[in-house]
PDB file of C-alpha atoms in Angstrom:
ATOM      1  CA  MET K   7       0.000   0.000   0.000  1.00 40.00           C
ATOM      2  CA  PRO K   8       1.458   3.403  -0.930  1.00 50.00           C
ATOM      3  CA  ILE K   9       2.240   5.800   1.878  1.00 56.00           C
ATOM      4  CA  LYS K  10       1.159   9.377   2.416  1.00 65.00           C
ATOM      5  CA  LEU K  11       3.684  11.305   4.454  1.00 63.00           C
ATOM      6  CA  ASN K  12       3.526  14.474   6.470  1.00 62.00           C
ATOM      7  CA  TRP K  13       6.556  16.206   4.959  1.00 66.00           C
ATOM      8  CA  ILE K  14       6.953  18.758   7.782  1.00 66.00           C
ATOM      9  CA  LYS K  15       7.697  16.390  10.695  1.00 66.00           C
ATOM     10  CA  GLY K  16      10.602  14.189  11.687  1.00 68.00           C
ATOM     11  CA  LYS K  17      12.858  12.523   9.180  1.00 69.00           C
ATOM     12  CA  ASN K  18      10.402  13.318   6.418  1.00 75.00           C
ATOM     13  CA  LEU K  19      11.477  16.972   6.561  1.00 80.00           C
ATOM     14  CA  GLY K  20      15.101  15.989   6.041  1.00 79.00           C
ATOM     15  CA  LEU K  21      14.169  13.728   3.145  1.00 80.00           C
ATOM     16  CA  SER K  22      12.112  16.449   1.501  1.00 81.00           C
ATOM     17  CA  LEU K  23      14.986  18.911   1.885  1.00 85.00           C
ATOM     18  CA  ILE K  24      17.305  16.376   0.245  1.00 83.00           C
ATOM     19  CA  PHE K  25      14.875  16.061  -2.678  1.00 86.00           C
ATOM     20  CA  LEU K  26      14.648  19.860  -2.890  1.00 88.00           C
ATOM     21  CA  GLY K  27      18.436  20.115  -2.913  1.00 90.00           C
ATOM     22  CA  MET K  28      18.736  17.558  -5.712  1.00 88.00           C
ATOM     23  CA  MET K  29      16.216  19.409  -7.880  1.00 90.00           C
ATOM     24  CA  THR K  30      17.956  22.708  -7.108  1.00 90.00           C
ATOM     25  CA  LEU K  31      21.291  21.223  -8.156  1.00 91.00           C
ATOM     26  CA  LEU K  32      19.720  20.108 -11.428  1.00 90.00           C
ATOM     27  CA  GLN K  33      18.481  23.649 -12.076  1.00 90.00           C
ATOM     28  CA  VAL K  34      21.867  25.133 -11.177  1.00 89.00           C
ATOM     29  CA  LEU K  35      23.343  23.023 -13.958  1.00 90.00           C
ATOM     30  CA  PHE K  36      20.722  24.369 -16.381  1.00 87.00           C
ATOM     31  CA  ILE K  37      21.373  27.931 -15.214  1.00 86.00           C
ATOM     32  CA  LEU K  38      25.068  27.421 -15.973  1.00 86.00           C
ATOM     33  CA  ILE K  39      24.190  26.048 -19.398  1.00 86.00           C
ATOM     34  CA  ALA K  40      21.960  29.061 -20.036  1.00 84.00           C
ATOM     35  CA  GLN K  41      24.557  31.579 -18.898  1.00 83.00           C
ATOM     36  CA  TYR K  42      27.652  30.203 -20.566  1.00 85.00           C
ATOM     37  CA  ALA K  43      26.651  27.875 -23.395  1.00 82.00           C
ATOM     38  CA  LEU K  44      23.532  29.701 -24.600  1.00 81.00           C
ATOM     39  CA  SER K  45      24.658  33.246 -23.627  1.00 79.00           C
ATOM     40  CA  ILE K  46      21.410  34.201 -21.918  1.00 80.00           C
ATOM     41  CA  GLY K  47      21.847  37.114 -19.550  1.00 75.00           C
ATOM     42  CA  SER K  48      18.294  38.043 -18.587  1.00 75.00           C
ATOM     43  CA  ILE K  49      17.846  37.759 -14.817  1.00 77.00           C
ATOM     44  CA  TYR K  50      14.171  36.909 -15.174  1.00 77.00           C
ATOM     45  CA  SER K  51      14.750  33.941 -17.426  1.00 75.00           C
ATOM     46  CA  VAL K  52      17.871  32.695 -15.669  1.00 81.00           C
ATOM     47  CA  ILE K  53      16.745  33.056 -12.033  1.00 82.00           C
ATOM     48  CA  LEU K  54      12.969  33.405 -11.754  1.00 86.00           C
ATOM     49  CA  VAL K  55      11.874  30.730 -14.210  1.00 88.00           C
ATOM     50  CA  PRO K  56      14.151  28.053 -12.675  1.00 88.00           C
ATOM     51  CA  ILE K  57      12.705  28.830  -9.226  1.00 90.00           C
ATOM     52  CA  GLY K  58       9.281  27.801 -10.512  1.00 90.00           C
ATOM     53  CA  VAL K  59      10.780  24.780 -12.228  1.00 91.00           C
ATOM     54  CA  ILE K  60      12.508  23.763  -8.978  1.00 91.00           C
ATOM     55  CA  ILE K  61       9.164  23.845  -7.164  1.00 91.00           C
ATOM     56  CA  ALA K  62       7.434  21.852  -9.924  1.00 91.00           C
ATOM     57  CA  THR K  63      10.098  19.149 -10.146  1.00 92.00           C
ATOM     58  CA  PHE K  64      10.356  18.963  -6.332  1.00 91.00           C
ATOM     59  CA  TYR K  65       6.606  18.375  -6.086  1.00 89.00           C
ATOM     60  CA  ALA K  66       6.761  15.762  -8.855  1.00 90.00           C
ATOM     61  CA  THR K  67       9.554  13.967  -6.994  1.00 89.00           C
ATOM     62  CA  LEU K  68       7.486  13.898  -3.795  1.00 87.00           C
ATOM     63  CA  VAL K  69       4.457  12.566  -5.675  1.00 86.00           C
ATOM     64  CA  ILE K  70       6.446   9.742  -7.268  1.00 87.00           C
ATOM     65  CA  PHE K  71       8.125   8.902  -3.956  1.00 84.00           C
ATOM     66  CA  GLU K  72       4.789   8.680  -2.151  1.00 81.00           C
ATOM     67  CA  SER K  73       3.082   6.671  -4.863  1.00 81.00           C
ATOM     68  CA  LYS K  74       5.853   4.140  -5.512  1.00 75.00           C
ATOM     69  CA  THR K  75       7.047   3.534  -1.963  1.00 71.00           C
ATOM     70  CA  GLU K  76       5.419   1.094   0.394  1.00 63.00           C
ATOM     71  CA  MET K  77       5.655   1.351   4.154  1.00 51.00           C
ATOM     72  CA  SER K  78       7.911  -1.712   4.433  1.00 51.00           C
ATOM     73  CA  GLN K  79      10.391  -0.203   1.972  1.00 53.00           C
ATOM     74  CA  TYR K  80      10.306   3.186   3.677  1.00 53.00           C
ATOM     75  CA  ARG K  81      10.967   1.912   7.171  1.00 54.00           C
ATOM     76  CA  GLY K  82      13.549  -0.573   5.992  1.00 56.00           C
ATOM     77  CA  ASN K  83      13.871  -4.113   7.185  1.00 51.00           C
ATOM     78  CA  PHE K  84      16.948  -4.061   9.377  1.00 47.00           C
ATOM     79  CA  GLN K  85      17.080  -7.867   9.715  1.00 49.00           C
ATOM     80  CA  LYS K  86      17.508  -8.286   5.953  1.00 56.00           C
ATOM     81  CA  ARG K  87      20.198  -5.622   5.908  1.00 53.00           C
ATOM     82  CA  LYS K  88      22.045  -7.384   8.722  1.00 52.00           C
ATOM     83  CA  GLN K  89      21.866 -10.749   6.931  1.00 53.00           C
ATOM     84  CA  LYS K  90      23.138  -9.248   3.690  1.00 55.00           C
ATOM     85  CA  THR K  91      26.246  -7.878   5.393  1.00 53.00           C
ATOM     86  CA  GLN K  92      27.018 -11.276   6.959  1.00 52.00           C
ATOM     87  CA  LYS K  93      26.722 -13.057   3.606  1.00 53.00           C
ATOM     88  CA  LYS K  94      29.027 -10.536   1.966  1.00 50.00           C
ATOM     89  CA  ALA K  95      32.264 -12.216   3.012  1.00 46.00           C
ATOM     90  CA  GLN K  96      33.555 -12.561  -0.522  1.00 49.00           C
ATOM     91  CA  LYS K  97      35.131  -9.710  -2.476  1.00 51.00           C
ATOM     92  CA  SER K  98      33.094  -8.143  -5.256  1.00 54.00           C
ATOM     93  CA  ASN K  99      33.465  -5.583  -7.957  1.00 67.00           C
ATOM     94  CA  LYS K 100      33.703  -1.935  -6.807  1.00 68.00           C
ATOM     95  CA  LEU K 101      30.784  -0.820  -8.985  1.00 66.00           C
ATOM     96  CA  LYS K 102      28.560  -3.600  -7.714  1.00 66.00           C
ATOM     97  CA  GLU K 103      29.523  -2.711  -4.150  1.00 64.00           C
ATOM     98  CA  ILE K 104      28.673   0.960  -4.657  1.00 61.00           C
ATOM     99  CA  LEU K 105      25.372   0.170  -6.389  1.00 62.00           C
ATOM    100  CA  SER K 106      24.387  -2.217  -3.627  1.00 64.00           C
ATOM    101  CA  LYS K 107      24.850   0.517  -1.017  1.00 60.00           C
ATOM    102  CA  ILE K 108      22.483   2.926  -2.801  1.00 62.00           C
ATOM    103  CA  ASN K 109      18.952   2.774  -1.483  1.00 65.00           C
ATOM    104  CA  TRP K 110      16.998   2.865  -4.744  1.00 68.00           C
ATOM    105  CA  VAL K 111      13.755   3.669  -2.932  1.00 71.00           C
ATOM    106  CA  TYR K 112      15.076   7.187  -2.381  1.00 76.00           C
ATOM    107  CA  ALA K 113      17.107   7.576  -5.571  1.00 79.00           C
ATOM    108  CA  ARG K 114      14.504   6.347  -8.069  1.00 84.00           C
ATOM    109  CA  PRO K 115      12.123   9.368  -7.926  1.00 87.00           C
ATOM    110  CA  VAL K 116      14.978  11.825  -8.377  1.00 87.00           C
ATOM    111  CA  LEU K 117      16.404   9.919 -11.327  1.00 89.00           C
ATOM    112  CA  ILE K 118      12.995   9.532 -12.994  1.00 89.00           C
ATOM    113  CA  ILE K 119      12.118  13.215 -12.720  1.00 91.00           C
ATOM    114  CA  ALA K 120      15.605  14.332 -13.757  1.00 91.00           C
ATOM    115  CA  ALA K 121      15.466  12.115 -16.852  1.00 93.00           C
ATOM    116  CA  ILE K 122      11.981  13.306 -17.811  1.00 93.00           C
ATOM    117  CA  PHE K 123      12.914  16.962 -17.295  1.00 93.00           C
ATOM    118  CA  ILE K 124      16.212  16.750 -19.183  1.00 92.00           C
ATOM    119  CA  GLY K 125      14.635  14.831 -22.061  1.00 93.00           C
ATOM    120  CA  GLY K 126      11.680  17.194 -22.283  1.00 92.00           C
ATOM    121  CA  PHE K 127      13.912  20.245 -22.079  1.00 91.00           C
ATOM    122  CA  TRP K 128      16.310  19.218 -24.854  1.00 91.00           C
ATOM    123  CA  ILE K 129      13.646  17.861 -27.201  1.00 92.00           C
ATOM    124  CA  THR K 130      11.626  21.057 -26.820  1.00 92.00           C
ATOM    125  CA  TYR K 131      14.737  23.196 -27.149  1.00 90.00           C
ATOM    126  CA  LEU K 132      15.772  21.508 -30.389  1.00 89.00           C
ATOM    127  CA  ILE K 133      12.262  21.796 -31.861  1.00 90.00           C
ATOM    128  CA  ILE K 134      11.647  25.435 -30.848  1.00 90.00           C
ATOM    129  CA  PHE K 135      15.194  26.565 -31.733  1.00 87.00           C
ATOM    130  CA  SER K 136      14.336  26.635 -35.433  1.00 86.00           C
ATOM    131  CA  LEU K 137      11.147  28.668 -34.869  1.00 87.00           C
ATOM    132  CA  PHE K 138      12.469  31.559 -32.755  1.00 83.00           C
ATOM    133  CA  GLU K 139      15.590  33.626 -33.101  1.00 81.00           C
ATOM    134  CA  ASP K 140      15.712  34.782 -29.492  1.00 82.00           C
ATOM    135  CA  GLN K 141      17.579  32.273 -27.300  1.00 83.00           C
ATOM    136  CA  THR K 142      15.884  33.558 -24.141  1.00 85.00           C
ATOM    137  CA  VAL K 143      12.392  32.707 -25.376  1.00 86.00           C
ATOM    138  CA  VAL K 144      13.498  29.239 -26.469  1.00 88.00           C
ATOM    139  CA  TYR K 145      15.153  28.576 -23.098  1.00 88.00           C
ATOM    140  CA  VAL K 146      12.118  29.711 -21.092  1.00 88.00           C
ATOM    141  CA  ILE K 147       9.689  27.661 -23.184  1.00 90.00           C
ATOM    142  CA  ALA K 148      11.902  24.573 -22.938  1.00 90.00           C
ATOM    143  CA  GLU K 149      12.225  24.934 -19.144  1.00 90.00           C
ATOM    144  CA  ILE K 150       8.483  25.285 -18.694  1.00 92.00           C
ATOM    145  CA  VAL K 151       7.676  22.364 -20.988  1.00 93.00           C
ATOM    146  CA  GLY K 152      10.200  20.175 -19.163  1.00 92.00           C
ATOM    147  CA  ALA K 153       8.605  21.023 -15.810  1.00 92.00           C
ATOM    148  CA  ILE K 154       5.094  20.402 -17.130  1.00 93.00           C
ATOM    149  CA  LEU K 155       6.146  17.038 -18.562  1.00 94.00           C
ATOM    150  CA  SER K 156       7.606  16.113 -15.166  1.00 93.00           C
ATOM    151  CA  LEU K 157       4.340  16.975 -13.428  1.00 91.00           C
ATOM    152  CA  VAL K 158       2.248  15.114 -16.003  1.00 92.00           C
ATOM    153  CA  PHE K 159       4.426  12.018 -15.690  1.00 91.00           C
ATOM    154  CA  ALA K 160       4.256  12.140 -11.877  1.00 89.00           C
ATOM    155  CA  THR K 161       0.472  12.417 -12.044  1.00 88.00           C
ATOM    156  CA  TYR K 162       0.332   9.472 -14.431  1.00 88.00           C
ATOM    157  CA  ILE K 163       2.476   7.348 -12.081  1.00 86.00           C
ATOM    158  CA  GLU K 164       0.289   8.296  -9.129  1.00 83.00           C
ATOM    159  CA  THR K 165      -2.998   7.483 -10.866  1.00 83.00           C
ATOM    160  CA  SER K 166      -1.698   4.173 -12.226  1.00 79.00           C
ATOM    161  CA  THR K 167      -0.486   3.183  -8.757  1.00 76.00           C
ATOM    162  CA  PHE K 168      -3.814   4.212  -7.247  1.00 71.00           C
ATOM    163  CA  ARG K 169      -5.658   2.018  -9.763  1.00 72.00           C
ATOM    164  CA  LYS K 170      -3.485  -0.968  -8.871  1.00 70.00           C
ATOM    165  CA  THR K 171      -4.027  -0.594  -5.124  1.00 63.00           C
ATOM    166  CA  ARG K 172      -7.765   0.002  -5.318  1.00 60.00           C
TER     167      ARG K 172
END
């Protein structure tokens, strides 16, 4: 059964701030691309639009996290974790070791939303680039379309999960 969290209390606040920081870092990368690669200098398009996009992608990340995570995954089964460390007596590959330490319950929503946003942004940017001469307009439209696609995808994931659990 999917969980619904109160994001203001306890460890949920820390988790939500981590998600907010990840989405902010993603937008900082796009601000750097806009400033240096695309030569956009307008403060409104480089600072104010990404603030709205940060909020939209942060909300989409929270929606996907709540809809895809079950209570048993969220709380973590410490007995299983303890057994896994005891069985791990043999040496393994470094990449496999690193990937096994990542808790995919927390990383999956961030990766999904980042992939949807980046894909939507660049596809829209490449399509609109031929229609408008002004780089600022193309950048703003691509940012907004990427954020809207992230929200639409998060809503789709939530409704499909709700149908399965009904």
